[in-house]
XYZ file of C-alpha atoms in Angstrom:
498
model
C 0.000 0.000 0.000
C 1.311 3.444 -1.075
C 0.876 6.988 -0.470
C 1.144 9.883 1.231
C -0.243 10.847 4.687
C -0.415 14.883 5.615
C -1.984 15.682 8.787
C -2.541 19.546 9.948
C 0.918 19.236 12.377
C 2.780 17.093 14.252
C 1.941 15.520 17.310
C 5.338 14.549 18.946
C 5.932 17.932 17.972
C 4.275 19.286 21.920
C 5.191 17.122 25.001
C 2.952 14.458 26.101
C 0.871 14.681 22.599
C -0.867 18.368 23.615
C -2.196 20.094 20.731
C -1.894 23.896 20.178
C -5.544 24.975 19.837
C -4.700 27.040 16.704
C -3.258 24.086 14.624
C -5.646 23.100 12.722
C -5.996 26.521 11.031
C -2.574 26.548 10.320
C -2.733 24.368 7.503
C -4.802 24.114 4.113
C -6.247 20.453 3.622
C -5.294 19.267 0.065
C -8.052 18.868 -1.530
C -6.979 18.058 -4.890
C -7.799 15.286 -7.529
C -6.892 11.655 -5.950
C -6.255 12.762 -2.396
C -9.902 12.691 0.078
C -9.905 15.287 3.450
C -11.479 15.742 6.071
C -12.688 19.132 8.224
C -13.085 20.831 11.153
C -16.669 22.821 9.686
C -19.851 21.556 7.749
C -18.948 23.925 4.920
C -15.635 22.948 3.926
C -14.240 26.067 4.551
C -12.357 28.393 7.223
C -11.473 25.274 9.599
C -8.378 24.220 8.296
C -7.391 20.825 6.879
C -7.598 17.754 9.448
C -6.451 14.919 7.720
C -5.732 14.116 4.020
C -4.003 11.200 1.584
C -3.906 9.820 -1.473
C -3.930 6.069 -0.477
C -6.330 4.659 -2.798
C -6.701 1.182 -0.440
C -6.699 1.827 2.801
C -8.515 1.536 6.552
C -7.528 4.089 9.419
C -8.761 3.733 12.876
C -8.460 7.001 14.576
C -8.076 6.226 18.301
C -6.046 7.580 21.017
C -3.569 10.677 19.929
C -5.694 10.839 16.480
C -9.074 12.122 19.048
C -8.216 15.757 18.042
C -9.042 15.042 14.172
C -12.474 12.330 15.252
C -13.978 15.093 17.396
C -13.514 18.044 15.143
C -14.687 16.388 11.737
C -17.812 17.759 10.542
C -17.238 17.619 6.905
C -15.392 15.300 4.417
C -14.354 15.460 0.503
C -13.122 12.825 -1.710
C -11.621 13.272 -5.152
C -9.913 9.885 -5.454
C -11.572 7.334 -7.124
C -12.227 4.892 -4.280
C -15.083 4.983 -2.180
C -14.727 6.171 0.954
C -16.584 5.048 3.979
C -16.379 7.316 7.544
C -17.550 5.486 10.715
C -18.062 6.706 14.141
C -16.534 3.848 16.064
C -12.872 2.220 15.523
C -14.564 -1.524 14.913
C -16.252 -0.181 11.662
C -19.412 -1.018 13.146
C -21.343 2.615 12.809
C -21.237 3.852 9.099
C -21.725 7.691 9.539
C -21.566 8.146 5.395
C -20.454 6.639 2.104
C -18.658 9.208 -0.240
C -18.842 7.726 -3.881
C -15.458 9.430 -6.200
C -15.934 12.942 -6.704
C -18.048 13.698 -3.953
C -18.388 15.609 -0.569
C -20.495 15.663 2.718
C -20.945 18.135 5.485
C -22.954 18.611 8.261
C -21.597 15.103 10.134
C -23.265 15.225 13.667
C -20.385 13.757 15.461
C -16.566 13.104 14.752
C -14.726 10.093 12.565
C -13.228 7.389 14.397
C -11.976 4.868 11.296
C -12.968 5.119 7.777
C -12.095 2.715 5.046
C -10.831 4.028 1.379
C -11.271 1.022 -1.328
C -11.813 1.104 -5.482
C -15.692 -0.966 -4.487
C -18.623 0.274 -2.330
C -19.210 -2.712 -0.942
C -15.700 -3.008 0.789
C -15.660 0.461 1.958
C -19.135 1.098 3.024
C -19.880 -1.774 5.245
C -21.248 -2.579 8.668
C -24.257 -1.235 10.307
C -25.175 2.560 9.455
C -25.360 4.636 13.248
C -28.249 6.966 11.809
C -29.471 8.525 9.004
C -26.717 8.903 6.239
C -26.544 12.537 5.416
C -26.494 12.800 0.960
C -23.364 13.241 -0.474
C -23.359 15.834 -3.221
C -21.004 16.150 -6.129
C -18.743 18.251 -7.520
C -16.936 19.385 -10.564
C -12.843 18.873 -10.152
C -12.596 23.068 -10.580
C -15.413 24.099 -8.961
C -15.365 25.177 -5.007
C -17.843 23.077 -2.945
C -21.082 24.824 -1.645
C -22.996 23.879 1.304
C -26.300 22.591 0.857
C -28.723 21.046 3.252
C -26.806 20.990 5.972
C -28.368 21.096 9.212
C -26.134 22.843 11.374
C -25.979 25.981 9.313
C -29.407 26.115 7.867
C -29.951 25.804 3.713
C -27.353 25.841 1.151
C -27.188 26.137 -2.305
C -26.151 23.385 -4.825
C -22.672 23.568 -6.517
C -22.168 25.609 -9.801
C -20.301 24.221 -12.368
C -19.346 27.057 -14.671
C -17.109 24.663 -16.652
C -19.659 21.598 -17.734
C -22.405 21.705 -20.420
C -24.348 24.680 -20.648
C -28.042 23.584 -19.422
C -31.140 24.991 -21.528
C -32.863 27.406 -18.994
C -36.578 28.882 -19.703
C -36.657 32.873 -20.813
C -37.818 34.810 -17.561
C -41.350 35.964 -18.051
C -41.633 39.664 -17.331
C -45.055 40.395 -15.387
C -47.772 42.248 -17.451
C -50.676 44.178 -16.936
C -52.618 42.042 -19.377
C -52.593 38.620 -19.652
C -53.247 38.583 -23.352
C -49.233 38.755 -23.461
C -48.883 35.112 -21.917
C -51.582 33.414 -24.755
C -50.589 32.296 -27.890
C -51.537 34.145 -31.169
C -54.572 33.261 -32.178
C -54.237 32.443 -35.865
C -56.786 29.419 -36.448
C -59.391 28.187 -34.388
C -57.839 24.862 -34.022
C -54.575 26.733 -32.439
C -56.722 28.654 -29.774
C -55.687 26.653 -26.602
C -51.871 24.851 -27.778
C -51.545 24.886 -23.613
C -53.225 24.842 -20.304
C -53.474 28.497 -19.581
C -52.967 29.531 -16.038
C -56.317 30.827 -15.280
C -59.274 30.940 -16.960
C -60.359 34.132 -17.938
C -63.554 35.443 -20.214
C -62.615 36.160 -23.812
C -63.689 39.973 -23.306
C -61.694 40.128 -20.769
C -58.481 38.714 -22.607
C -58.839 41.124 -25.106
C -58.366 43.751 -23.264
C -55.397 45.732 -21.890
C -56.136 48.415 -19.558
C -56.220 46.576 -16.233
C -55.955 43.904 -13.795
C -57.698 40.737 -14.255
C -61.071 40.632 -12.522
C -60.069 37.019 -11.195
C -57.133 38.177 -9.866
C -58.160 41.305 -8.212
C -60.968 39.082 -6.389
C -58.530 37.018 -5.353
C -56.439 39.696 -3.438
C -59.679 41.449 -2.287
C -60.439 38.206 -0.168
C -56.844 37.508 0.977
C -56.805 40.930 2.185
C -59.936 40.632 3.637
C -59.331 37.332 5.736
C -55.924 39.030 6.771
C -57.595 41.848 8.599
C -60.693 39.314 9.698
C -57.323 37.260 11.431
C -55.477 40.514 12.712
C -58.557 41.878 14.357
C -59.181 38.076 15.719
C -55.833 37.982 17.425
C -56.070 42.012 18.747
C -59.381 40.990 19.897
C -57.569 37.710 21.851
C -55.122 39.928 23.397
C -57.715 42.462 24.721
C -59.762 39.387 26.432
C -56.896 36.939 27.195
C -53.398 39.091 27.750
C -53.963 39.428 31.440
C -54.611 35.773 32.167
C -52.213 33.006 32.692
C -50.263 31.763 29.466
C -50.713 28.174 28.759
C -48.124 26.173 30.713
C -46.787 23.523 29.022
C -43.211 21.112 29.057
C -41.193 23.607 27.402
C -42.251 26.643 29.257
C -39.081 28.198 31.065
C -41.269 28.443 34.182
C -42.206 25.185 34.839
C -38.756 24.097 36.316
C -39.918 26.256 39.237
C -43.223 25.523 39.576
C -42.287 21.979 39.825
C -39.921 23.434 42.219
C -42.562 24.985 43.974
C -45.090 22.092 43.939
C -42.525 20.168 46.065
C -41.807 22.344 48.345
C -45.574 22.404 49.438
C -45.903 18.728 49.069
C -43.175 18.315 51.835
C -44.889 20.641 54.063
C -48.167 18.648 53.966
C -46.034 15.494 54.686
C -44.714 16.975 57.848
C -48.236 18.618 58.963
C -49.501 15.149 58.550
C -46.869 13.573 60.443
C -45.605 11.226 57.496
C -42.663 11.203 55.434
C -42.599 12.775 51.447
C -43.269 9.693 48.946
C -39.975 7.766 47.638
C -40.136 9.110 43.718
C -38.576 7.875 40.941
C -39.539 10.542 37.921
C -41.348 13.918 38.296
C -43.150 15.005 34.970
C -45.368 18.340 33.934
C -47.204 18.883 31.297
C -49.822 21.800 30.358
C -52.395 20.140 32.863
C -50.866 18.646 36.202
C -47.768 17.519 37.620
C -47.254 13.569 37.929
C -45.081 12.070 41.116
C -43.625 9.083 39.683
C -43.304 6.408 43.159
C -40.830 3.828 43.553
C -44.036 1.777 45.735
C -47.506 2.452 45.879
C -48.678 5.212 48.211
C -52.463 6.227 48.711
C -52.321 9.016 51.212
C -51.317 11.339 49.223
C -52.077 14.942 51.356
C -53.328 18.449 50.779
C -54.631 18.448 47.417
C -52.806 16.046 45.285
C -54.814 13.528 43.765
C -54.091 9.289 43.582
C -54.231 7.413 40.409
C -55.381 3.378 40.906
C -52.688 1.698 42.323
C -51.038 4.621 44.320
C -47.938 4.604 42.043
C -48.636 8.179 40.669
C -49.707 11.222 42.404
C -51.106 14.408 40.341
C -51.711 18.120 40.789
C -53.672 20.761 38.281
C -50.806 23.012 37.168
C -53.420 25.924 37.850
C -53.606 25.253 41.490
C -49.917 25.598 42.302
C -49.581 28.901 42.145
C -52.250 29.803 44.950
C -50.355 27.435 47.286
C -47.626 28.833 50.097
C -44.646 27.046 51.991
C -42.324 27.716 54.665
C -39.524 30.150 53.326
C -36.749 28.192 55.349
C -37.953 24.213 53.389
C -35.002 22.687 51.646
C -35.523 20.578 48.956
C -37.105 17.289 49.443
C -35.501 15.730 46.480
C -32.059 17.236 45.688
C -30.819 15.404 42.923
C -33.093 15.712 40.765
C -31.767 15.695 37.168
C -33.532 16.812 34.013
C -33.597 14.203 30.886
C -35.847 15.794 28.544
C -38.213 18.878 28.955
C -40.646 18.652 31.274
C -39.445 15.084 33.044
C -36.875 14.878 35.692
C -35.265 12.003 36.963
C -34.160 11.403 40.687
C -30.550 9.348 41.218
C -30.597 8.986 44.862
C -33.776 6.761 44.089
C -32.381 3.894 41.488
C -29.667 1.634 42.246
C -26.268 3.102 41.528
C -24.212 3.131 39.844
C -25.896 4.929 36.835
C -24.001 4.086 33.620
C -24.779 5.590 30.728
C -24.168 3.349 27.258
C -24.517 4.381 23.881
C -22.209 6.221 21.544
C -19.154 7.272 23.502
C -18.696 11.002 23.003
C -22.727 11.128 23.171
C -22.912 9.589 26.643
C -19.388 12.209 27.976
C -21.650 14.530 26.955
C -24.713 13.235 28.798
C -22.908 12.901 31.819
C -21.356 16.954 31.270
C -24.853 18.336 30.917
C -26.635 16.297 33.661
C -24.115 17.604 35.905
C -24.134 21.241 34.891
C -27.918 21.461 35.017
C -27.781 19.799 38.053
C -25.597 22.829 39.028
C -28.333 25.558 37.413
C -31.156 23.898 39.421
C -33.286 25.456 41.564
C -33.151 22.776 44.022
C -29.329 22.827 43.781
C -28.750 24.331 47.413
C -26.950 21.999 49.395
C -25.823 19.463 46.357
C -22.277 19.313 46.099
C -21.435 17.863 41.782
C -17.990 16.587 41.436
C -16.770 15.193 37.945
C -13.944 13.173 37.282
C -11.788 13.366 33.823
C -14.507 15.877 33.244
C -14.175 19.734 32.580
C -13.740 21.012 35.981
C -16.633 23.827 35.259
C -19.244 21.703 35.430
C -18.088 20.712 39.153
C -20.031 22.648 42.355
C -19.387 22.457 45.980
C -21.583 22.862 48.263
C -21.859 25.643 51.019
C -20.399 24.712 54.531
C -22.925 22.512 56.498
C -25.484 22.587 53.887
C -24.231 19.973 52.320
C -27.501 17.336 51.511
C -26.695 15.593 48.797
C -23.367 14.430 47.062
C -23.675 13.227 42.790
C -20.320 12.354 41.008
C -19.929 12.228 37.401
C -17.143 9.943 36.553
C -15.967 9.676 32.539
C -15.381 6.202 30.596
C -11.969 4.461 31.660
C -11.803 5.955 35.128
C -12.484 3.981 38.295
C -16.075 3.680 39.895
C -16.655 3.339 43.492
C -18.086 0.034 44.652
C -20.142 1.367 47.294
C -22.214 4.207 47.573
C -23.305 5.967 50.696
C -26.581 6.958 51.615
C -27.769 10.483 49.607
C -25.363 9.943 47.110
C -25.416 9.057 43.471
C -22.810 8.039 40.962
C -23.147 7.734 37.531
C -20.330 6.673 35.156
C -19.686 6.708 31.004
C -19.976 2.785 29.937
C -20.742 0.308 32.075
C -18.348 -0.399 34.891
C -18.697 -3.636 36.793
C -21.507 -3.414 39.307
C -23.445 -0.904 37.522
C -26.833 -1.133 39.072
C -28.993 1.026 36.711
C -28.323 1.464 32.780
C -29.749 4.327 31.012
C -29.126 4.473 27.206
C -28.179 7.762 25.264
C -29.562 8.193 22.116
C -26.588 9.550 19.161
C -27.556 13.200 19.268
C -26.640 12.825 23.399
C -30.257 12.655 24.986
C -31.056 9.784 27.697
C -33.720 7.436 26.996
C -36.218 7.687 29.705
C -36.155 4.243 31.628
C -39.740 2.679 30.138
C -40.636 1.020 33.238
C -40.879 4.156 35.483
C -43.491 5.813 33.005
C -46.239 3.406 32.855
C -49.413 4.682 31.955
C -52.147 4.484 34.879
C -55.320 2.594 33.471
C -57.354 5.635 34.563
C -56.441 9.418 35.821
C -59.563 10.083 37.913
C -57.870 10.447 41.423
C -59.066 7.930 44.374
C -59.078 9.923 47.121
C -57.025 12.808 49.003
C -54.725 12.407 51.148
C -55.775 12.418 55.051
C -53.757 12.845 57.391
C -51.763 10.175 59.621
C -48.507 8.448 59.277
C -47.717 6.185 56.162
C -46.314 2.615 56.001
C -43.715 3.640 52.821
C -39.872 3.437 53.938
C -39.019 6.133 51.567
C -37.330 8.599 53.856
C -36.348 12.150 52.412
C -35.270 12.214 48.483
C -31.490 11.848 49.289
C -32.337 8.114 51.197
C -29.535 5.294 49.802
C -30.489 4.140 46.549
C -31.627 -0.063 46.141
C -31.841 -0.194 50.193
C -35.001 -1.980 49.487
C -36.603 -3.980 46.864
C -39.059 -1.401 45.384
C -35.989 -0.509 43.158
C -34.456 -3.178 42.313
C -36.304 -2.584 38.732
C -34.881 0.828 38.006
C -32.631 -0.700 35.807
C -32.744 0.572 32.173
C -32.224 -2.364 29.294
C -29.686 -2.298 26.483
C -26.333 -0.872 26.037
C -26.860 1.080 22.814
């Protein structure tokens, strides 16, 4: 096998393989006829060259010193005339795209870990494809690549090749008053209608050219006539409706704190009634209620949260949160908390730890970074100290002295995991480390897969009863309690490894 191998700079060139931040604008990928590239942008442009040859037979796993050129491709051309074949994994197992000769891609969600480089497509493109493959365009050998459809920097247009075969276009139509201009002459009656005309319009009115069509004038009479009918509609809504309360749904920046809010009052009730706050699993919102996930059935639920069948969920009418009060001194009764999608939030101290997350590698590192730095943002946070290990060390937070409640470490893939894990504290590690006692799947773009078993539907929402008040049989103790001390979750474990 023969050719040449140019890389943006040298890595024994820094001590202990550290890269200078700036390197890979310091040199132009070469992205001429029989060599392929790869990039640092979806657009081909103003990133710098990553990686480049002219091997026309070739595979290249890019592991361990190479992670500066995986992480950083977005965008890959290939003027050789192999295929070419870029995976996200160093096994060949997750085909991210298949670049026939002459062709480019951008917008890659993720970075290249291997890719293969042989003369057929079935040698080069092989293995199991890790999403949708994004469309390779081509291009003409002197023509500068364009982006198009990329989605990480919106539309793009097609490339222009100024140097092919010049393509018939149709002779721009210039707008006219009178639309006998866009019939044909009329020289025989059997000639009168050669084509489909637009619109139909009267003879008479064909004939003549001293206005607009009556068709078309109609036609923007009642489009500007349902335009004011909507305007005055929505003035009209904001009149009646602008001082009520907006429609609360998932995705509504305030419902992080009236979740917030809701618990706060819930533990209050508890302690009026002399019980402890339910052991939950999941809290959810949506634009009606908020939904207590439990880790064991509960019927007692107080003040004016409502009991599905079973006891296993617990709801309250979004609209009734905001006329109730608490104590200004309550800490949180569940600290660690942990958003995975809007509008759900998932509590570690109540599933067996450790949490690993499994999937796609640099999807589940960066998982574990954002769980940890919303964790951080939370308005629960007081009193949760977030440490991360072969993490950035922003996303870390101690807590205050003698406030500290809770304790969460983030811990990346290859380091080591703690085999136990004391009471109101929660570990969750990238992979799956021996003794891993819940698994949560990421998805590719980085998002965790809800565990399916804590989100069962109820067979019916119309609430049992209300809560009354008296102590309750559940061990579930305050949210920060030691994960898996009993049996009710021993079933918090999420399937598959991704």
């Amino acid at each position: 096998m023969c050719g040449v191998l140019a890389v943006a700079f040298a890595v024994v060139g820094f001590p202990g393989g550290a890269v200078r931040a700036d390197a890979r604008a310091d040199t132009t990928c070469r992205d001429d006829d029989g060599w392929w590239c790869l990039y640092g942008k979806p657009d081909l442009k103003d990133g710098g060259g990553l990686i480049a040859t002219n091997n026309p037979d070739t595979d290249l796993k890019m592991d361990e010193n190479w992670s500066f050129f995986n992480d950083a491709t977005r965008s890959a051309s290939n003027r050789t005339s192999s295929f070419v074949g870029l995976y996200d994994d160093i096994e060949f197992r997750g085909m991210m795209a298949c670049l026939p000769p002459g062709t480019w891609v951008g917008g890659l969600r993720a970075g290249v870990s291997s890719l293969r480089i042989h003369p057929g497509r079935d040698e080069a493109c092989t293995g199991p494809r890790s999403g949708a493959l994004p469309r390779p365009v081509r291009f003409d050998p002197e023509t500068e690549p364009t982006p198009e459809g990329d989605e990480e920097t919106g539309e793009r247009e097609a490339p222009k090749s100024p140097s092919g075969k010049p393509k018939p276009t149709k002779k721009p139509v210039k707008p006219s008053a009178s639309p006998k201009l866009d019939l044909p002459p009329m020289v025989a009656p059997s000639s009168l209608l050669p084509q489909a005309p637009p619109l139909a319009v009267p003879r008479a009115a064909a004939e003549k050219d001293d206005g607009v069509p009556p068709a078309l004038a109609i036609a923007v009479v009642a489009f500007l006539a349902l335009a004011g009918l909507g305007i005055g509609g929505w003035l009209f809504g904001l009149r009646r409706y602008g001082a009520g309360p907006v429609p609360r749904t998932a995705t509504d920046p305030g419902a992080i704190f009236r979740v917030h809010h809701a618990l706060l009052c819930m533990a209050d009730w508890c302690e009026q009634d002399g019980r402890d706050v339910p052991r939950v699993r999941a809290v959810t919102i949506d634009a009606t209620e908020v939904t207590l996930h439990l880790a064991a059935s509960d019927v007692e639920a107080p003040g004016p949260w409502r009991v599905a069948p079973g006891g296993r969920t617990w709801h309250l009418f979004v609209s009734d949160i905001d006329g109730l009060t608490t104590g200004t001194d309550r800490l949180a009764p569940y600290p660690l908390l942990v958003p995975v999608r809007p509008g759900m939030w998932l509590n570690l101290a109540a599933f067996p730890g450790p949490v690993a997350l499994t999937g796609h590698r640099k999807a589940a590192r960066g998982a574990a970074v954002t769980l940890a730095r919303r964790l951080r943002e939370s308005p629960w946070r007081e009193g949760v100290r977030v440490r991360t290990v072969g993490f950035p060390p922003e996303a870390s937070v101690e807590a205050e002295a003698g406030t500290e409640l809770a304790r969460v470490v983030f811990i990346n893939d290859g380091m080591q995991v703690p085999g136990k894990i004391p009471p109101g504290s929660a570990v969750v590690a990238v992979g799956l480390p021996d003794g891993a006692g819940t698994v949560w799947r990421v998805r590719f773009g980085g998002s965790v897969v809800p565990p399916a078993e804590v989100f069962g539907k109820s067979p019916d929402r119309t609430p049992v009863g209300v809560g009354s008040k008296g102590s309750s049989s559940s061990s579930a103790g305050t949210g920060s309690d030691d994960s898996g001390s009993d049996g009710s979750a021993s079933d918090g474990t999420g399937g598959g490894d991704g």
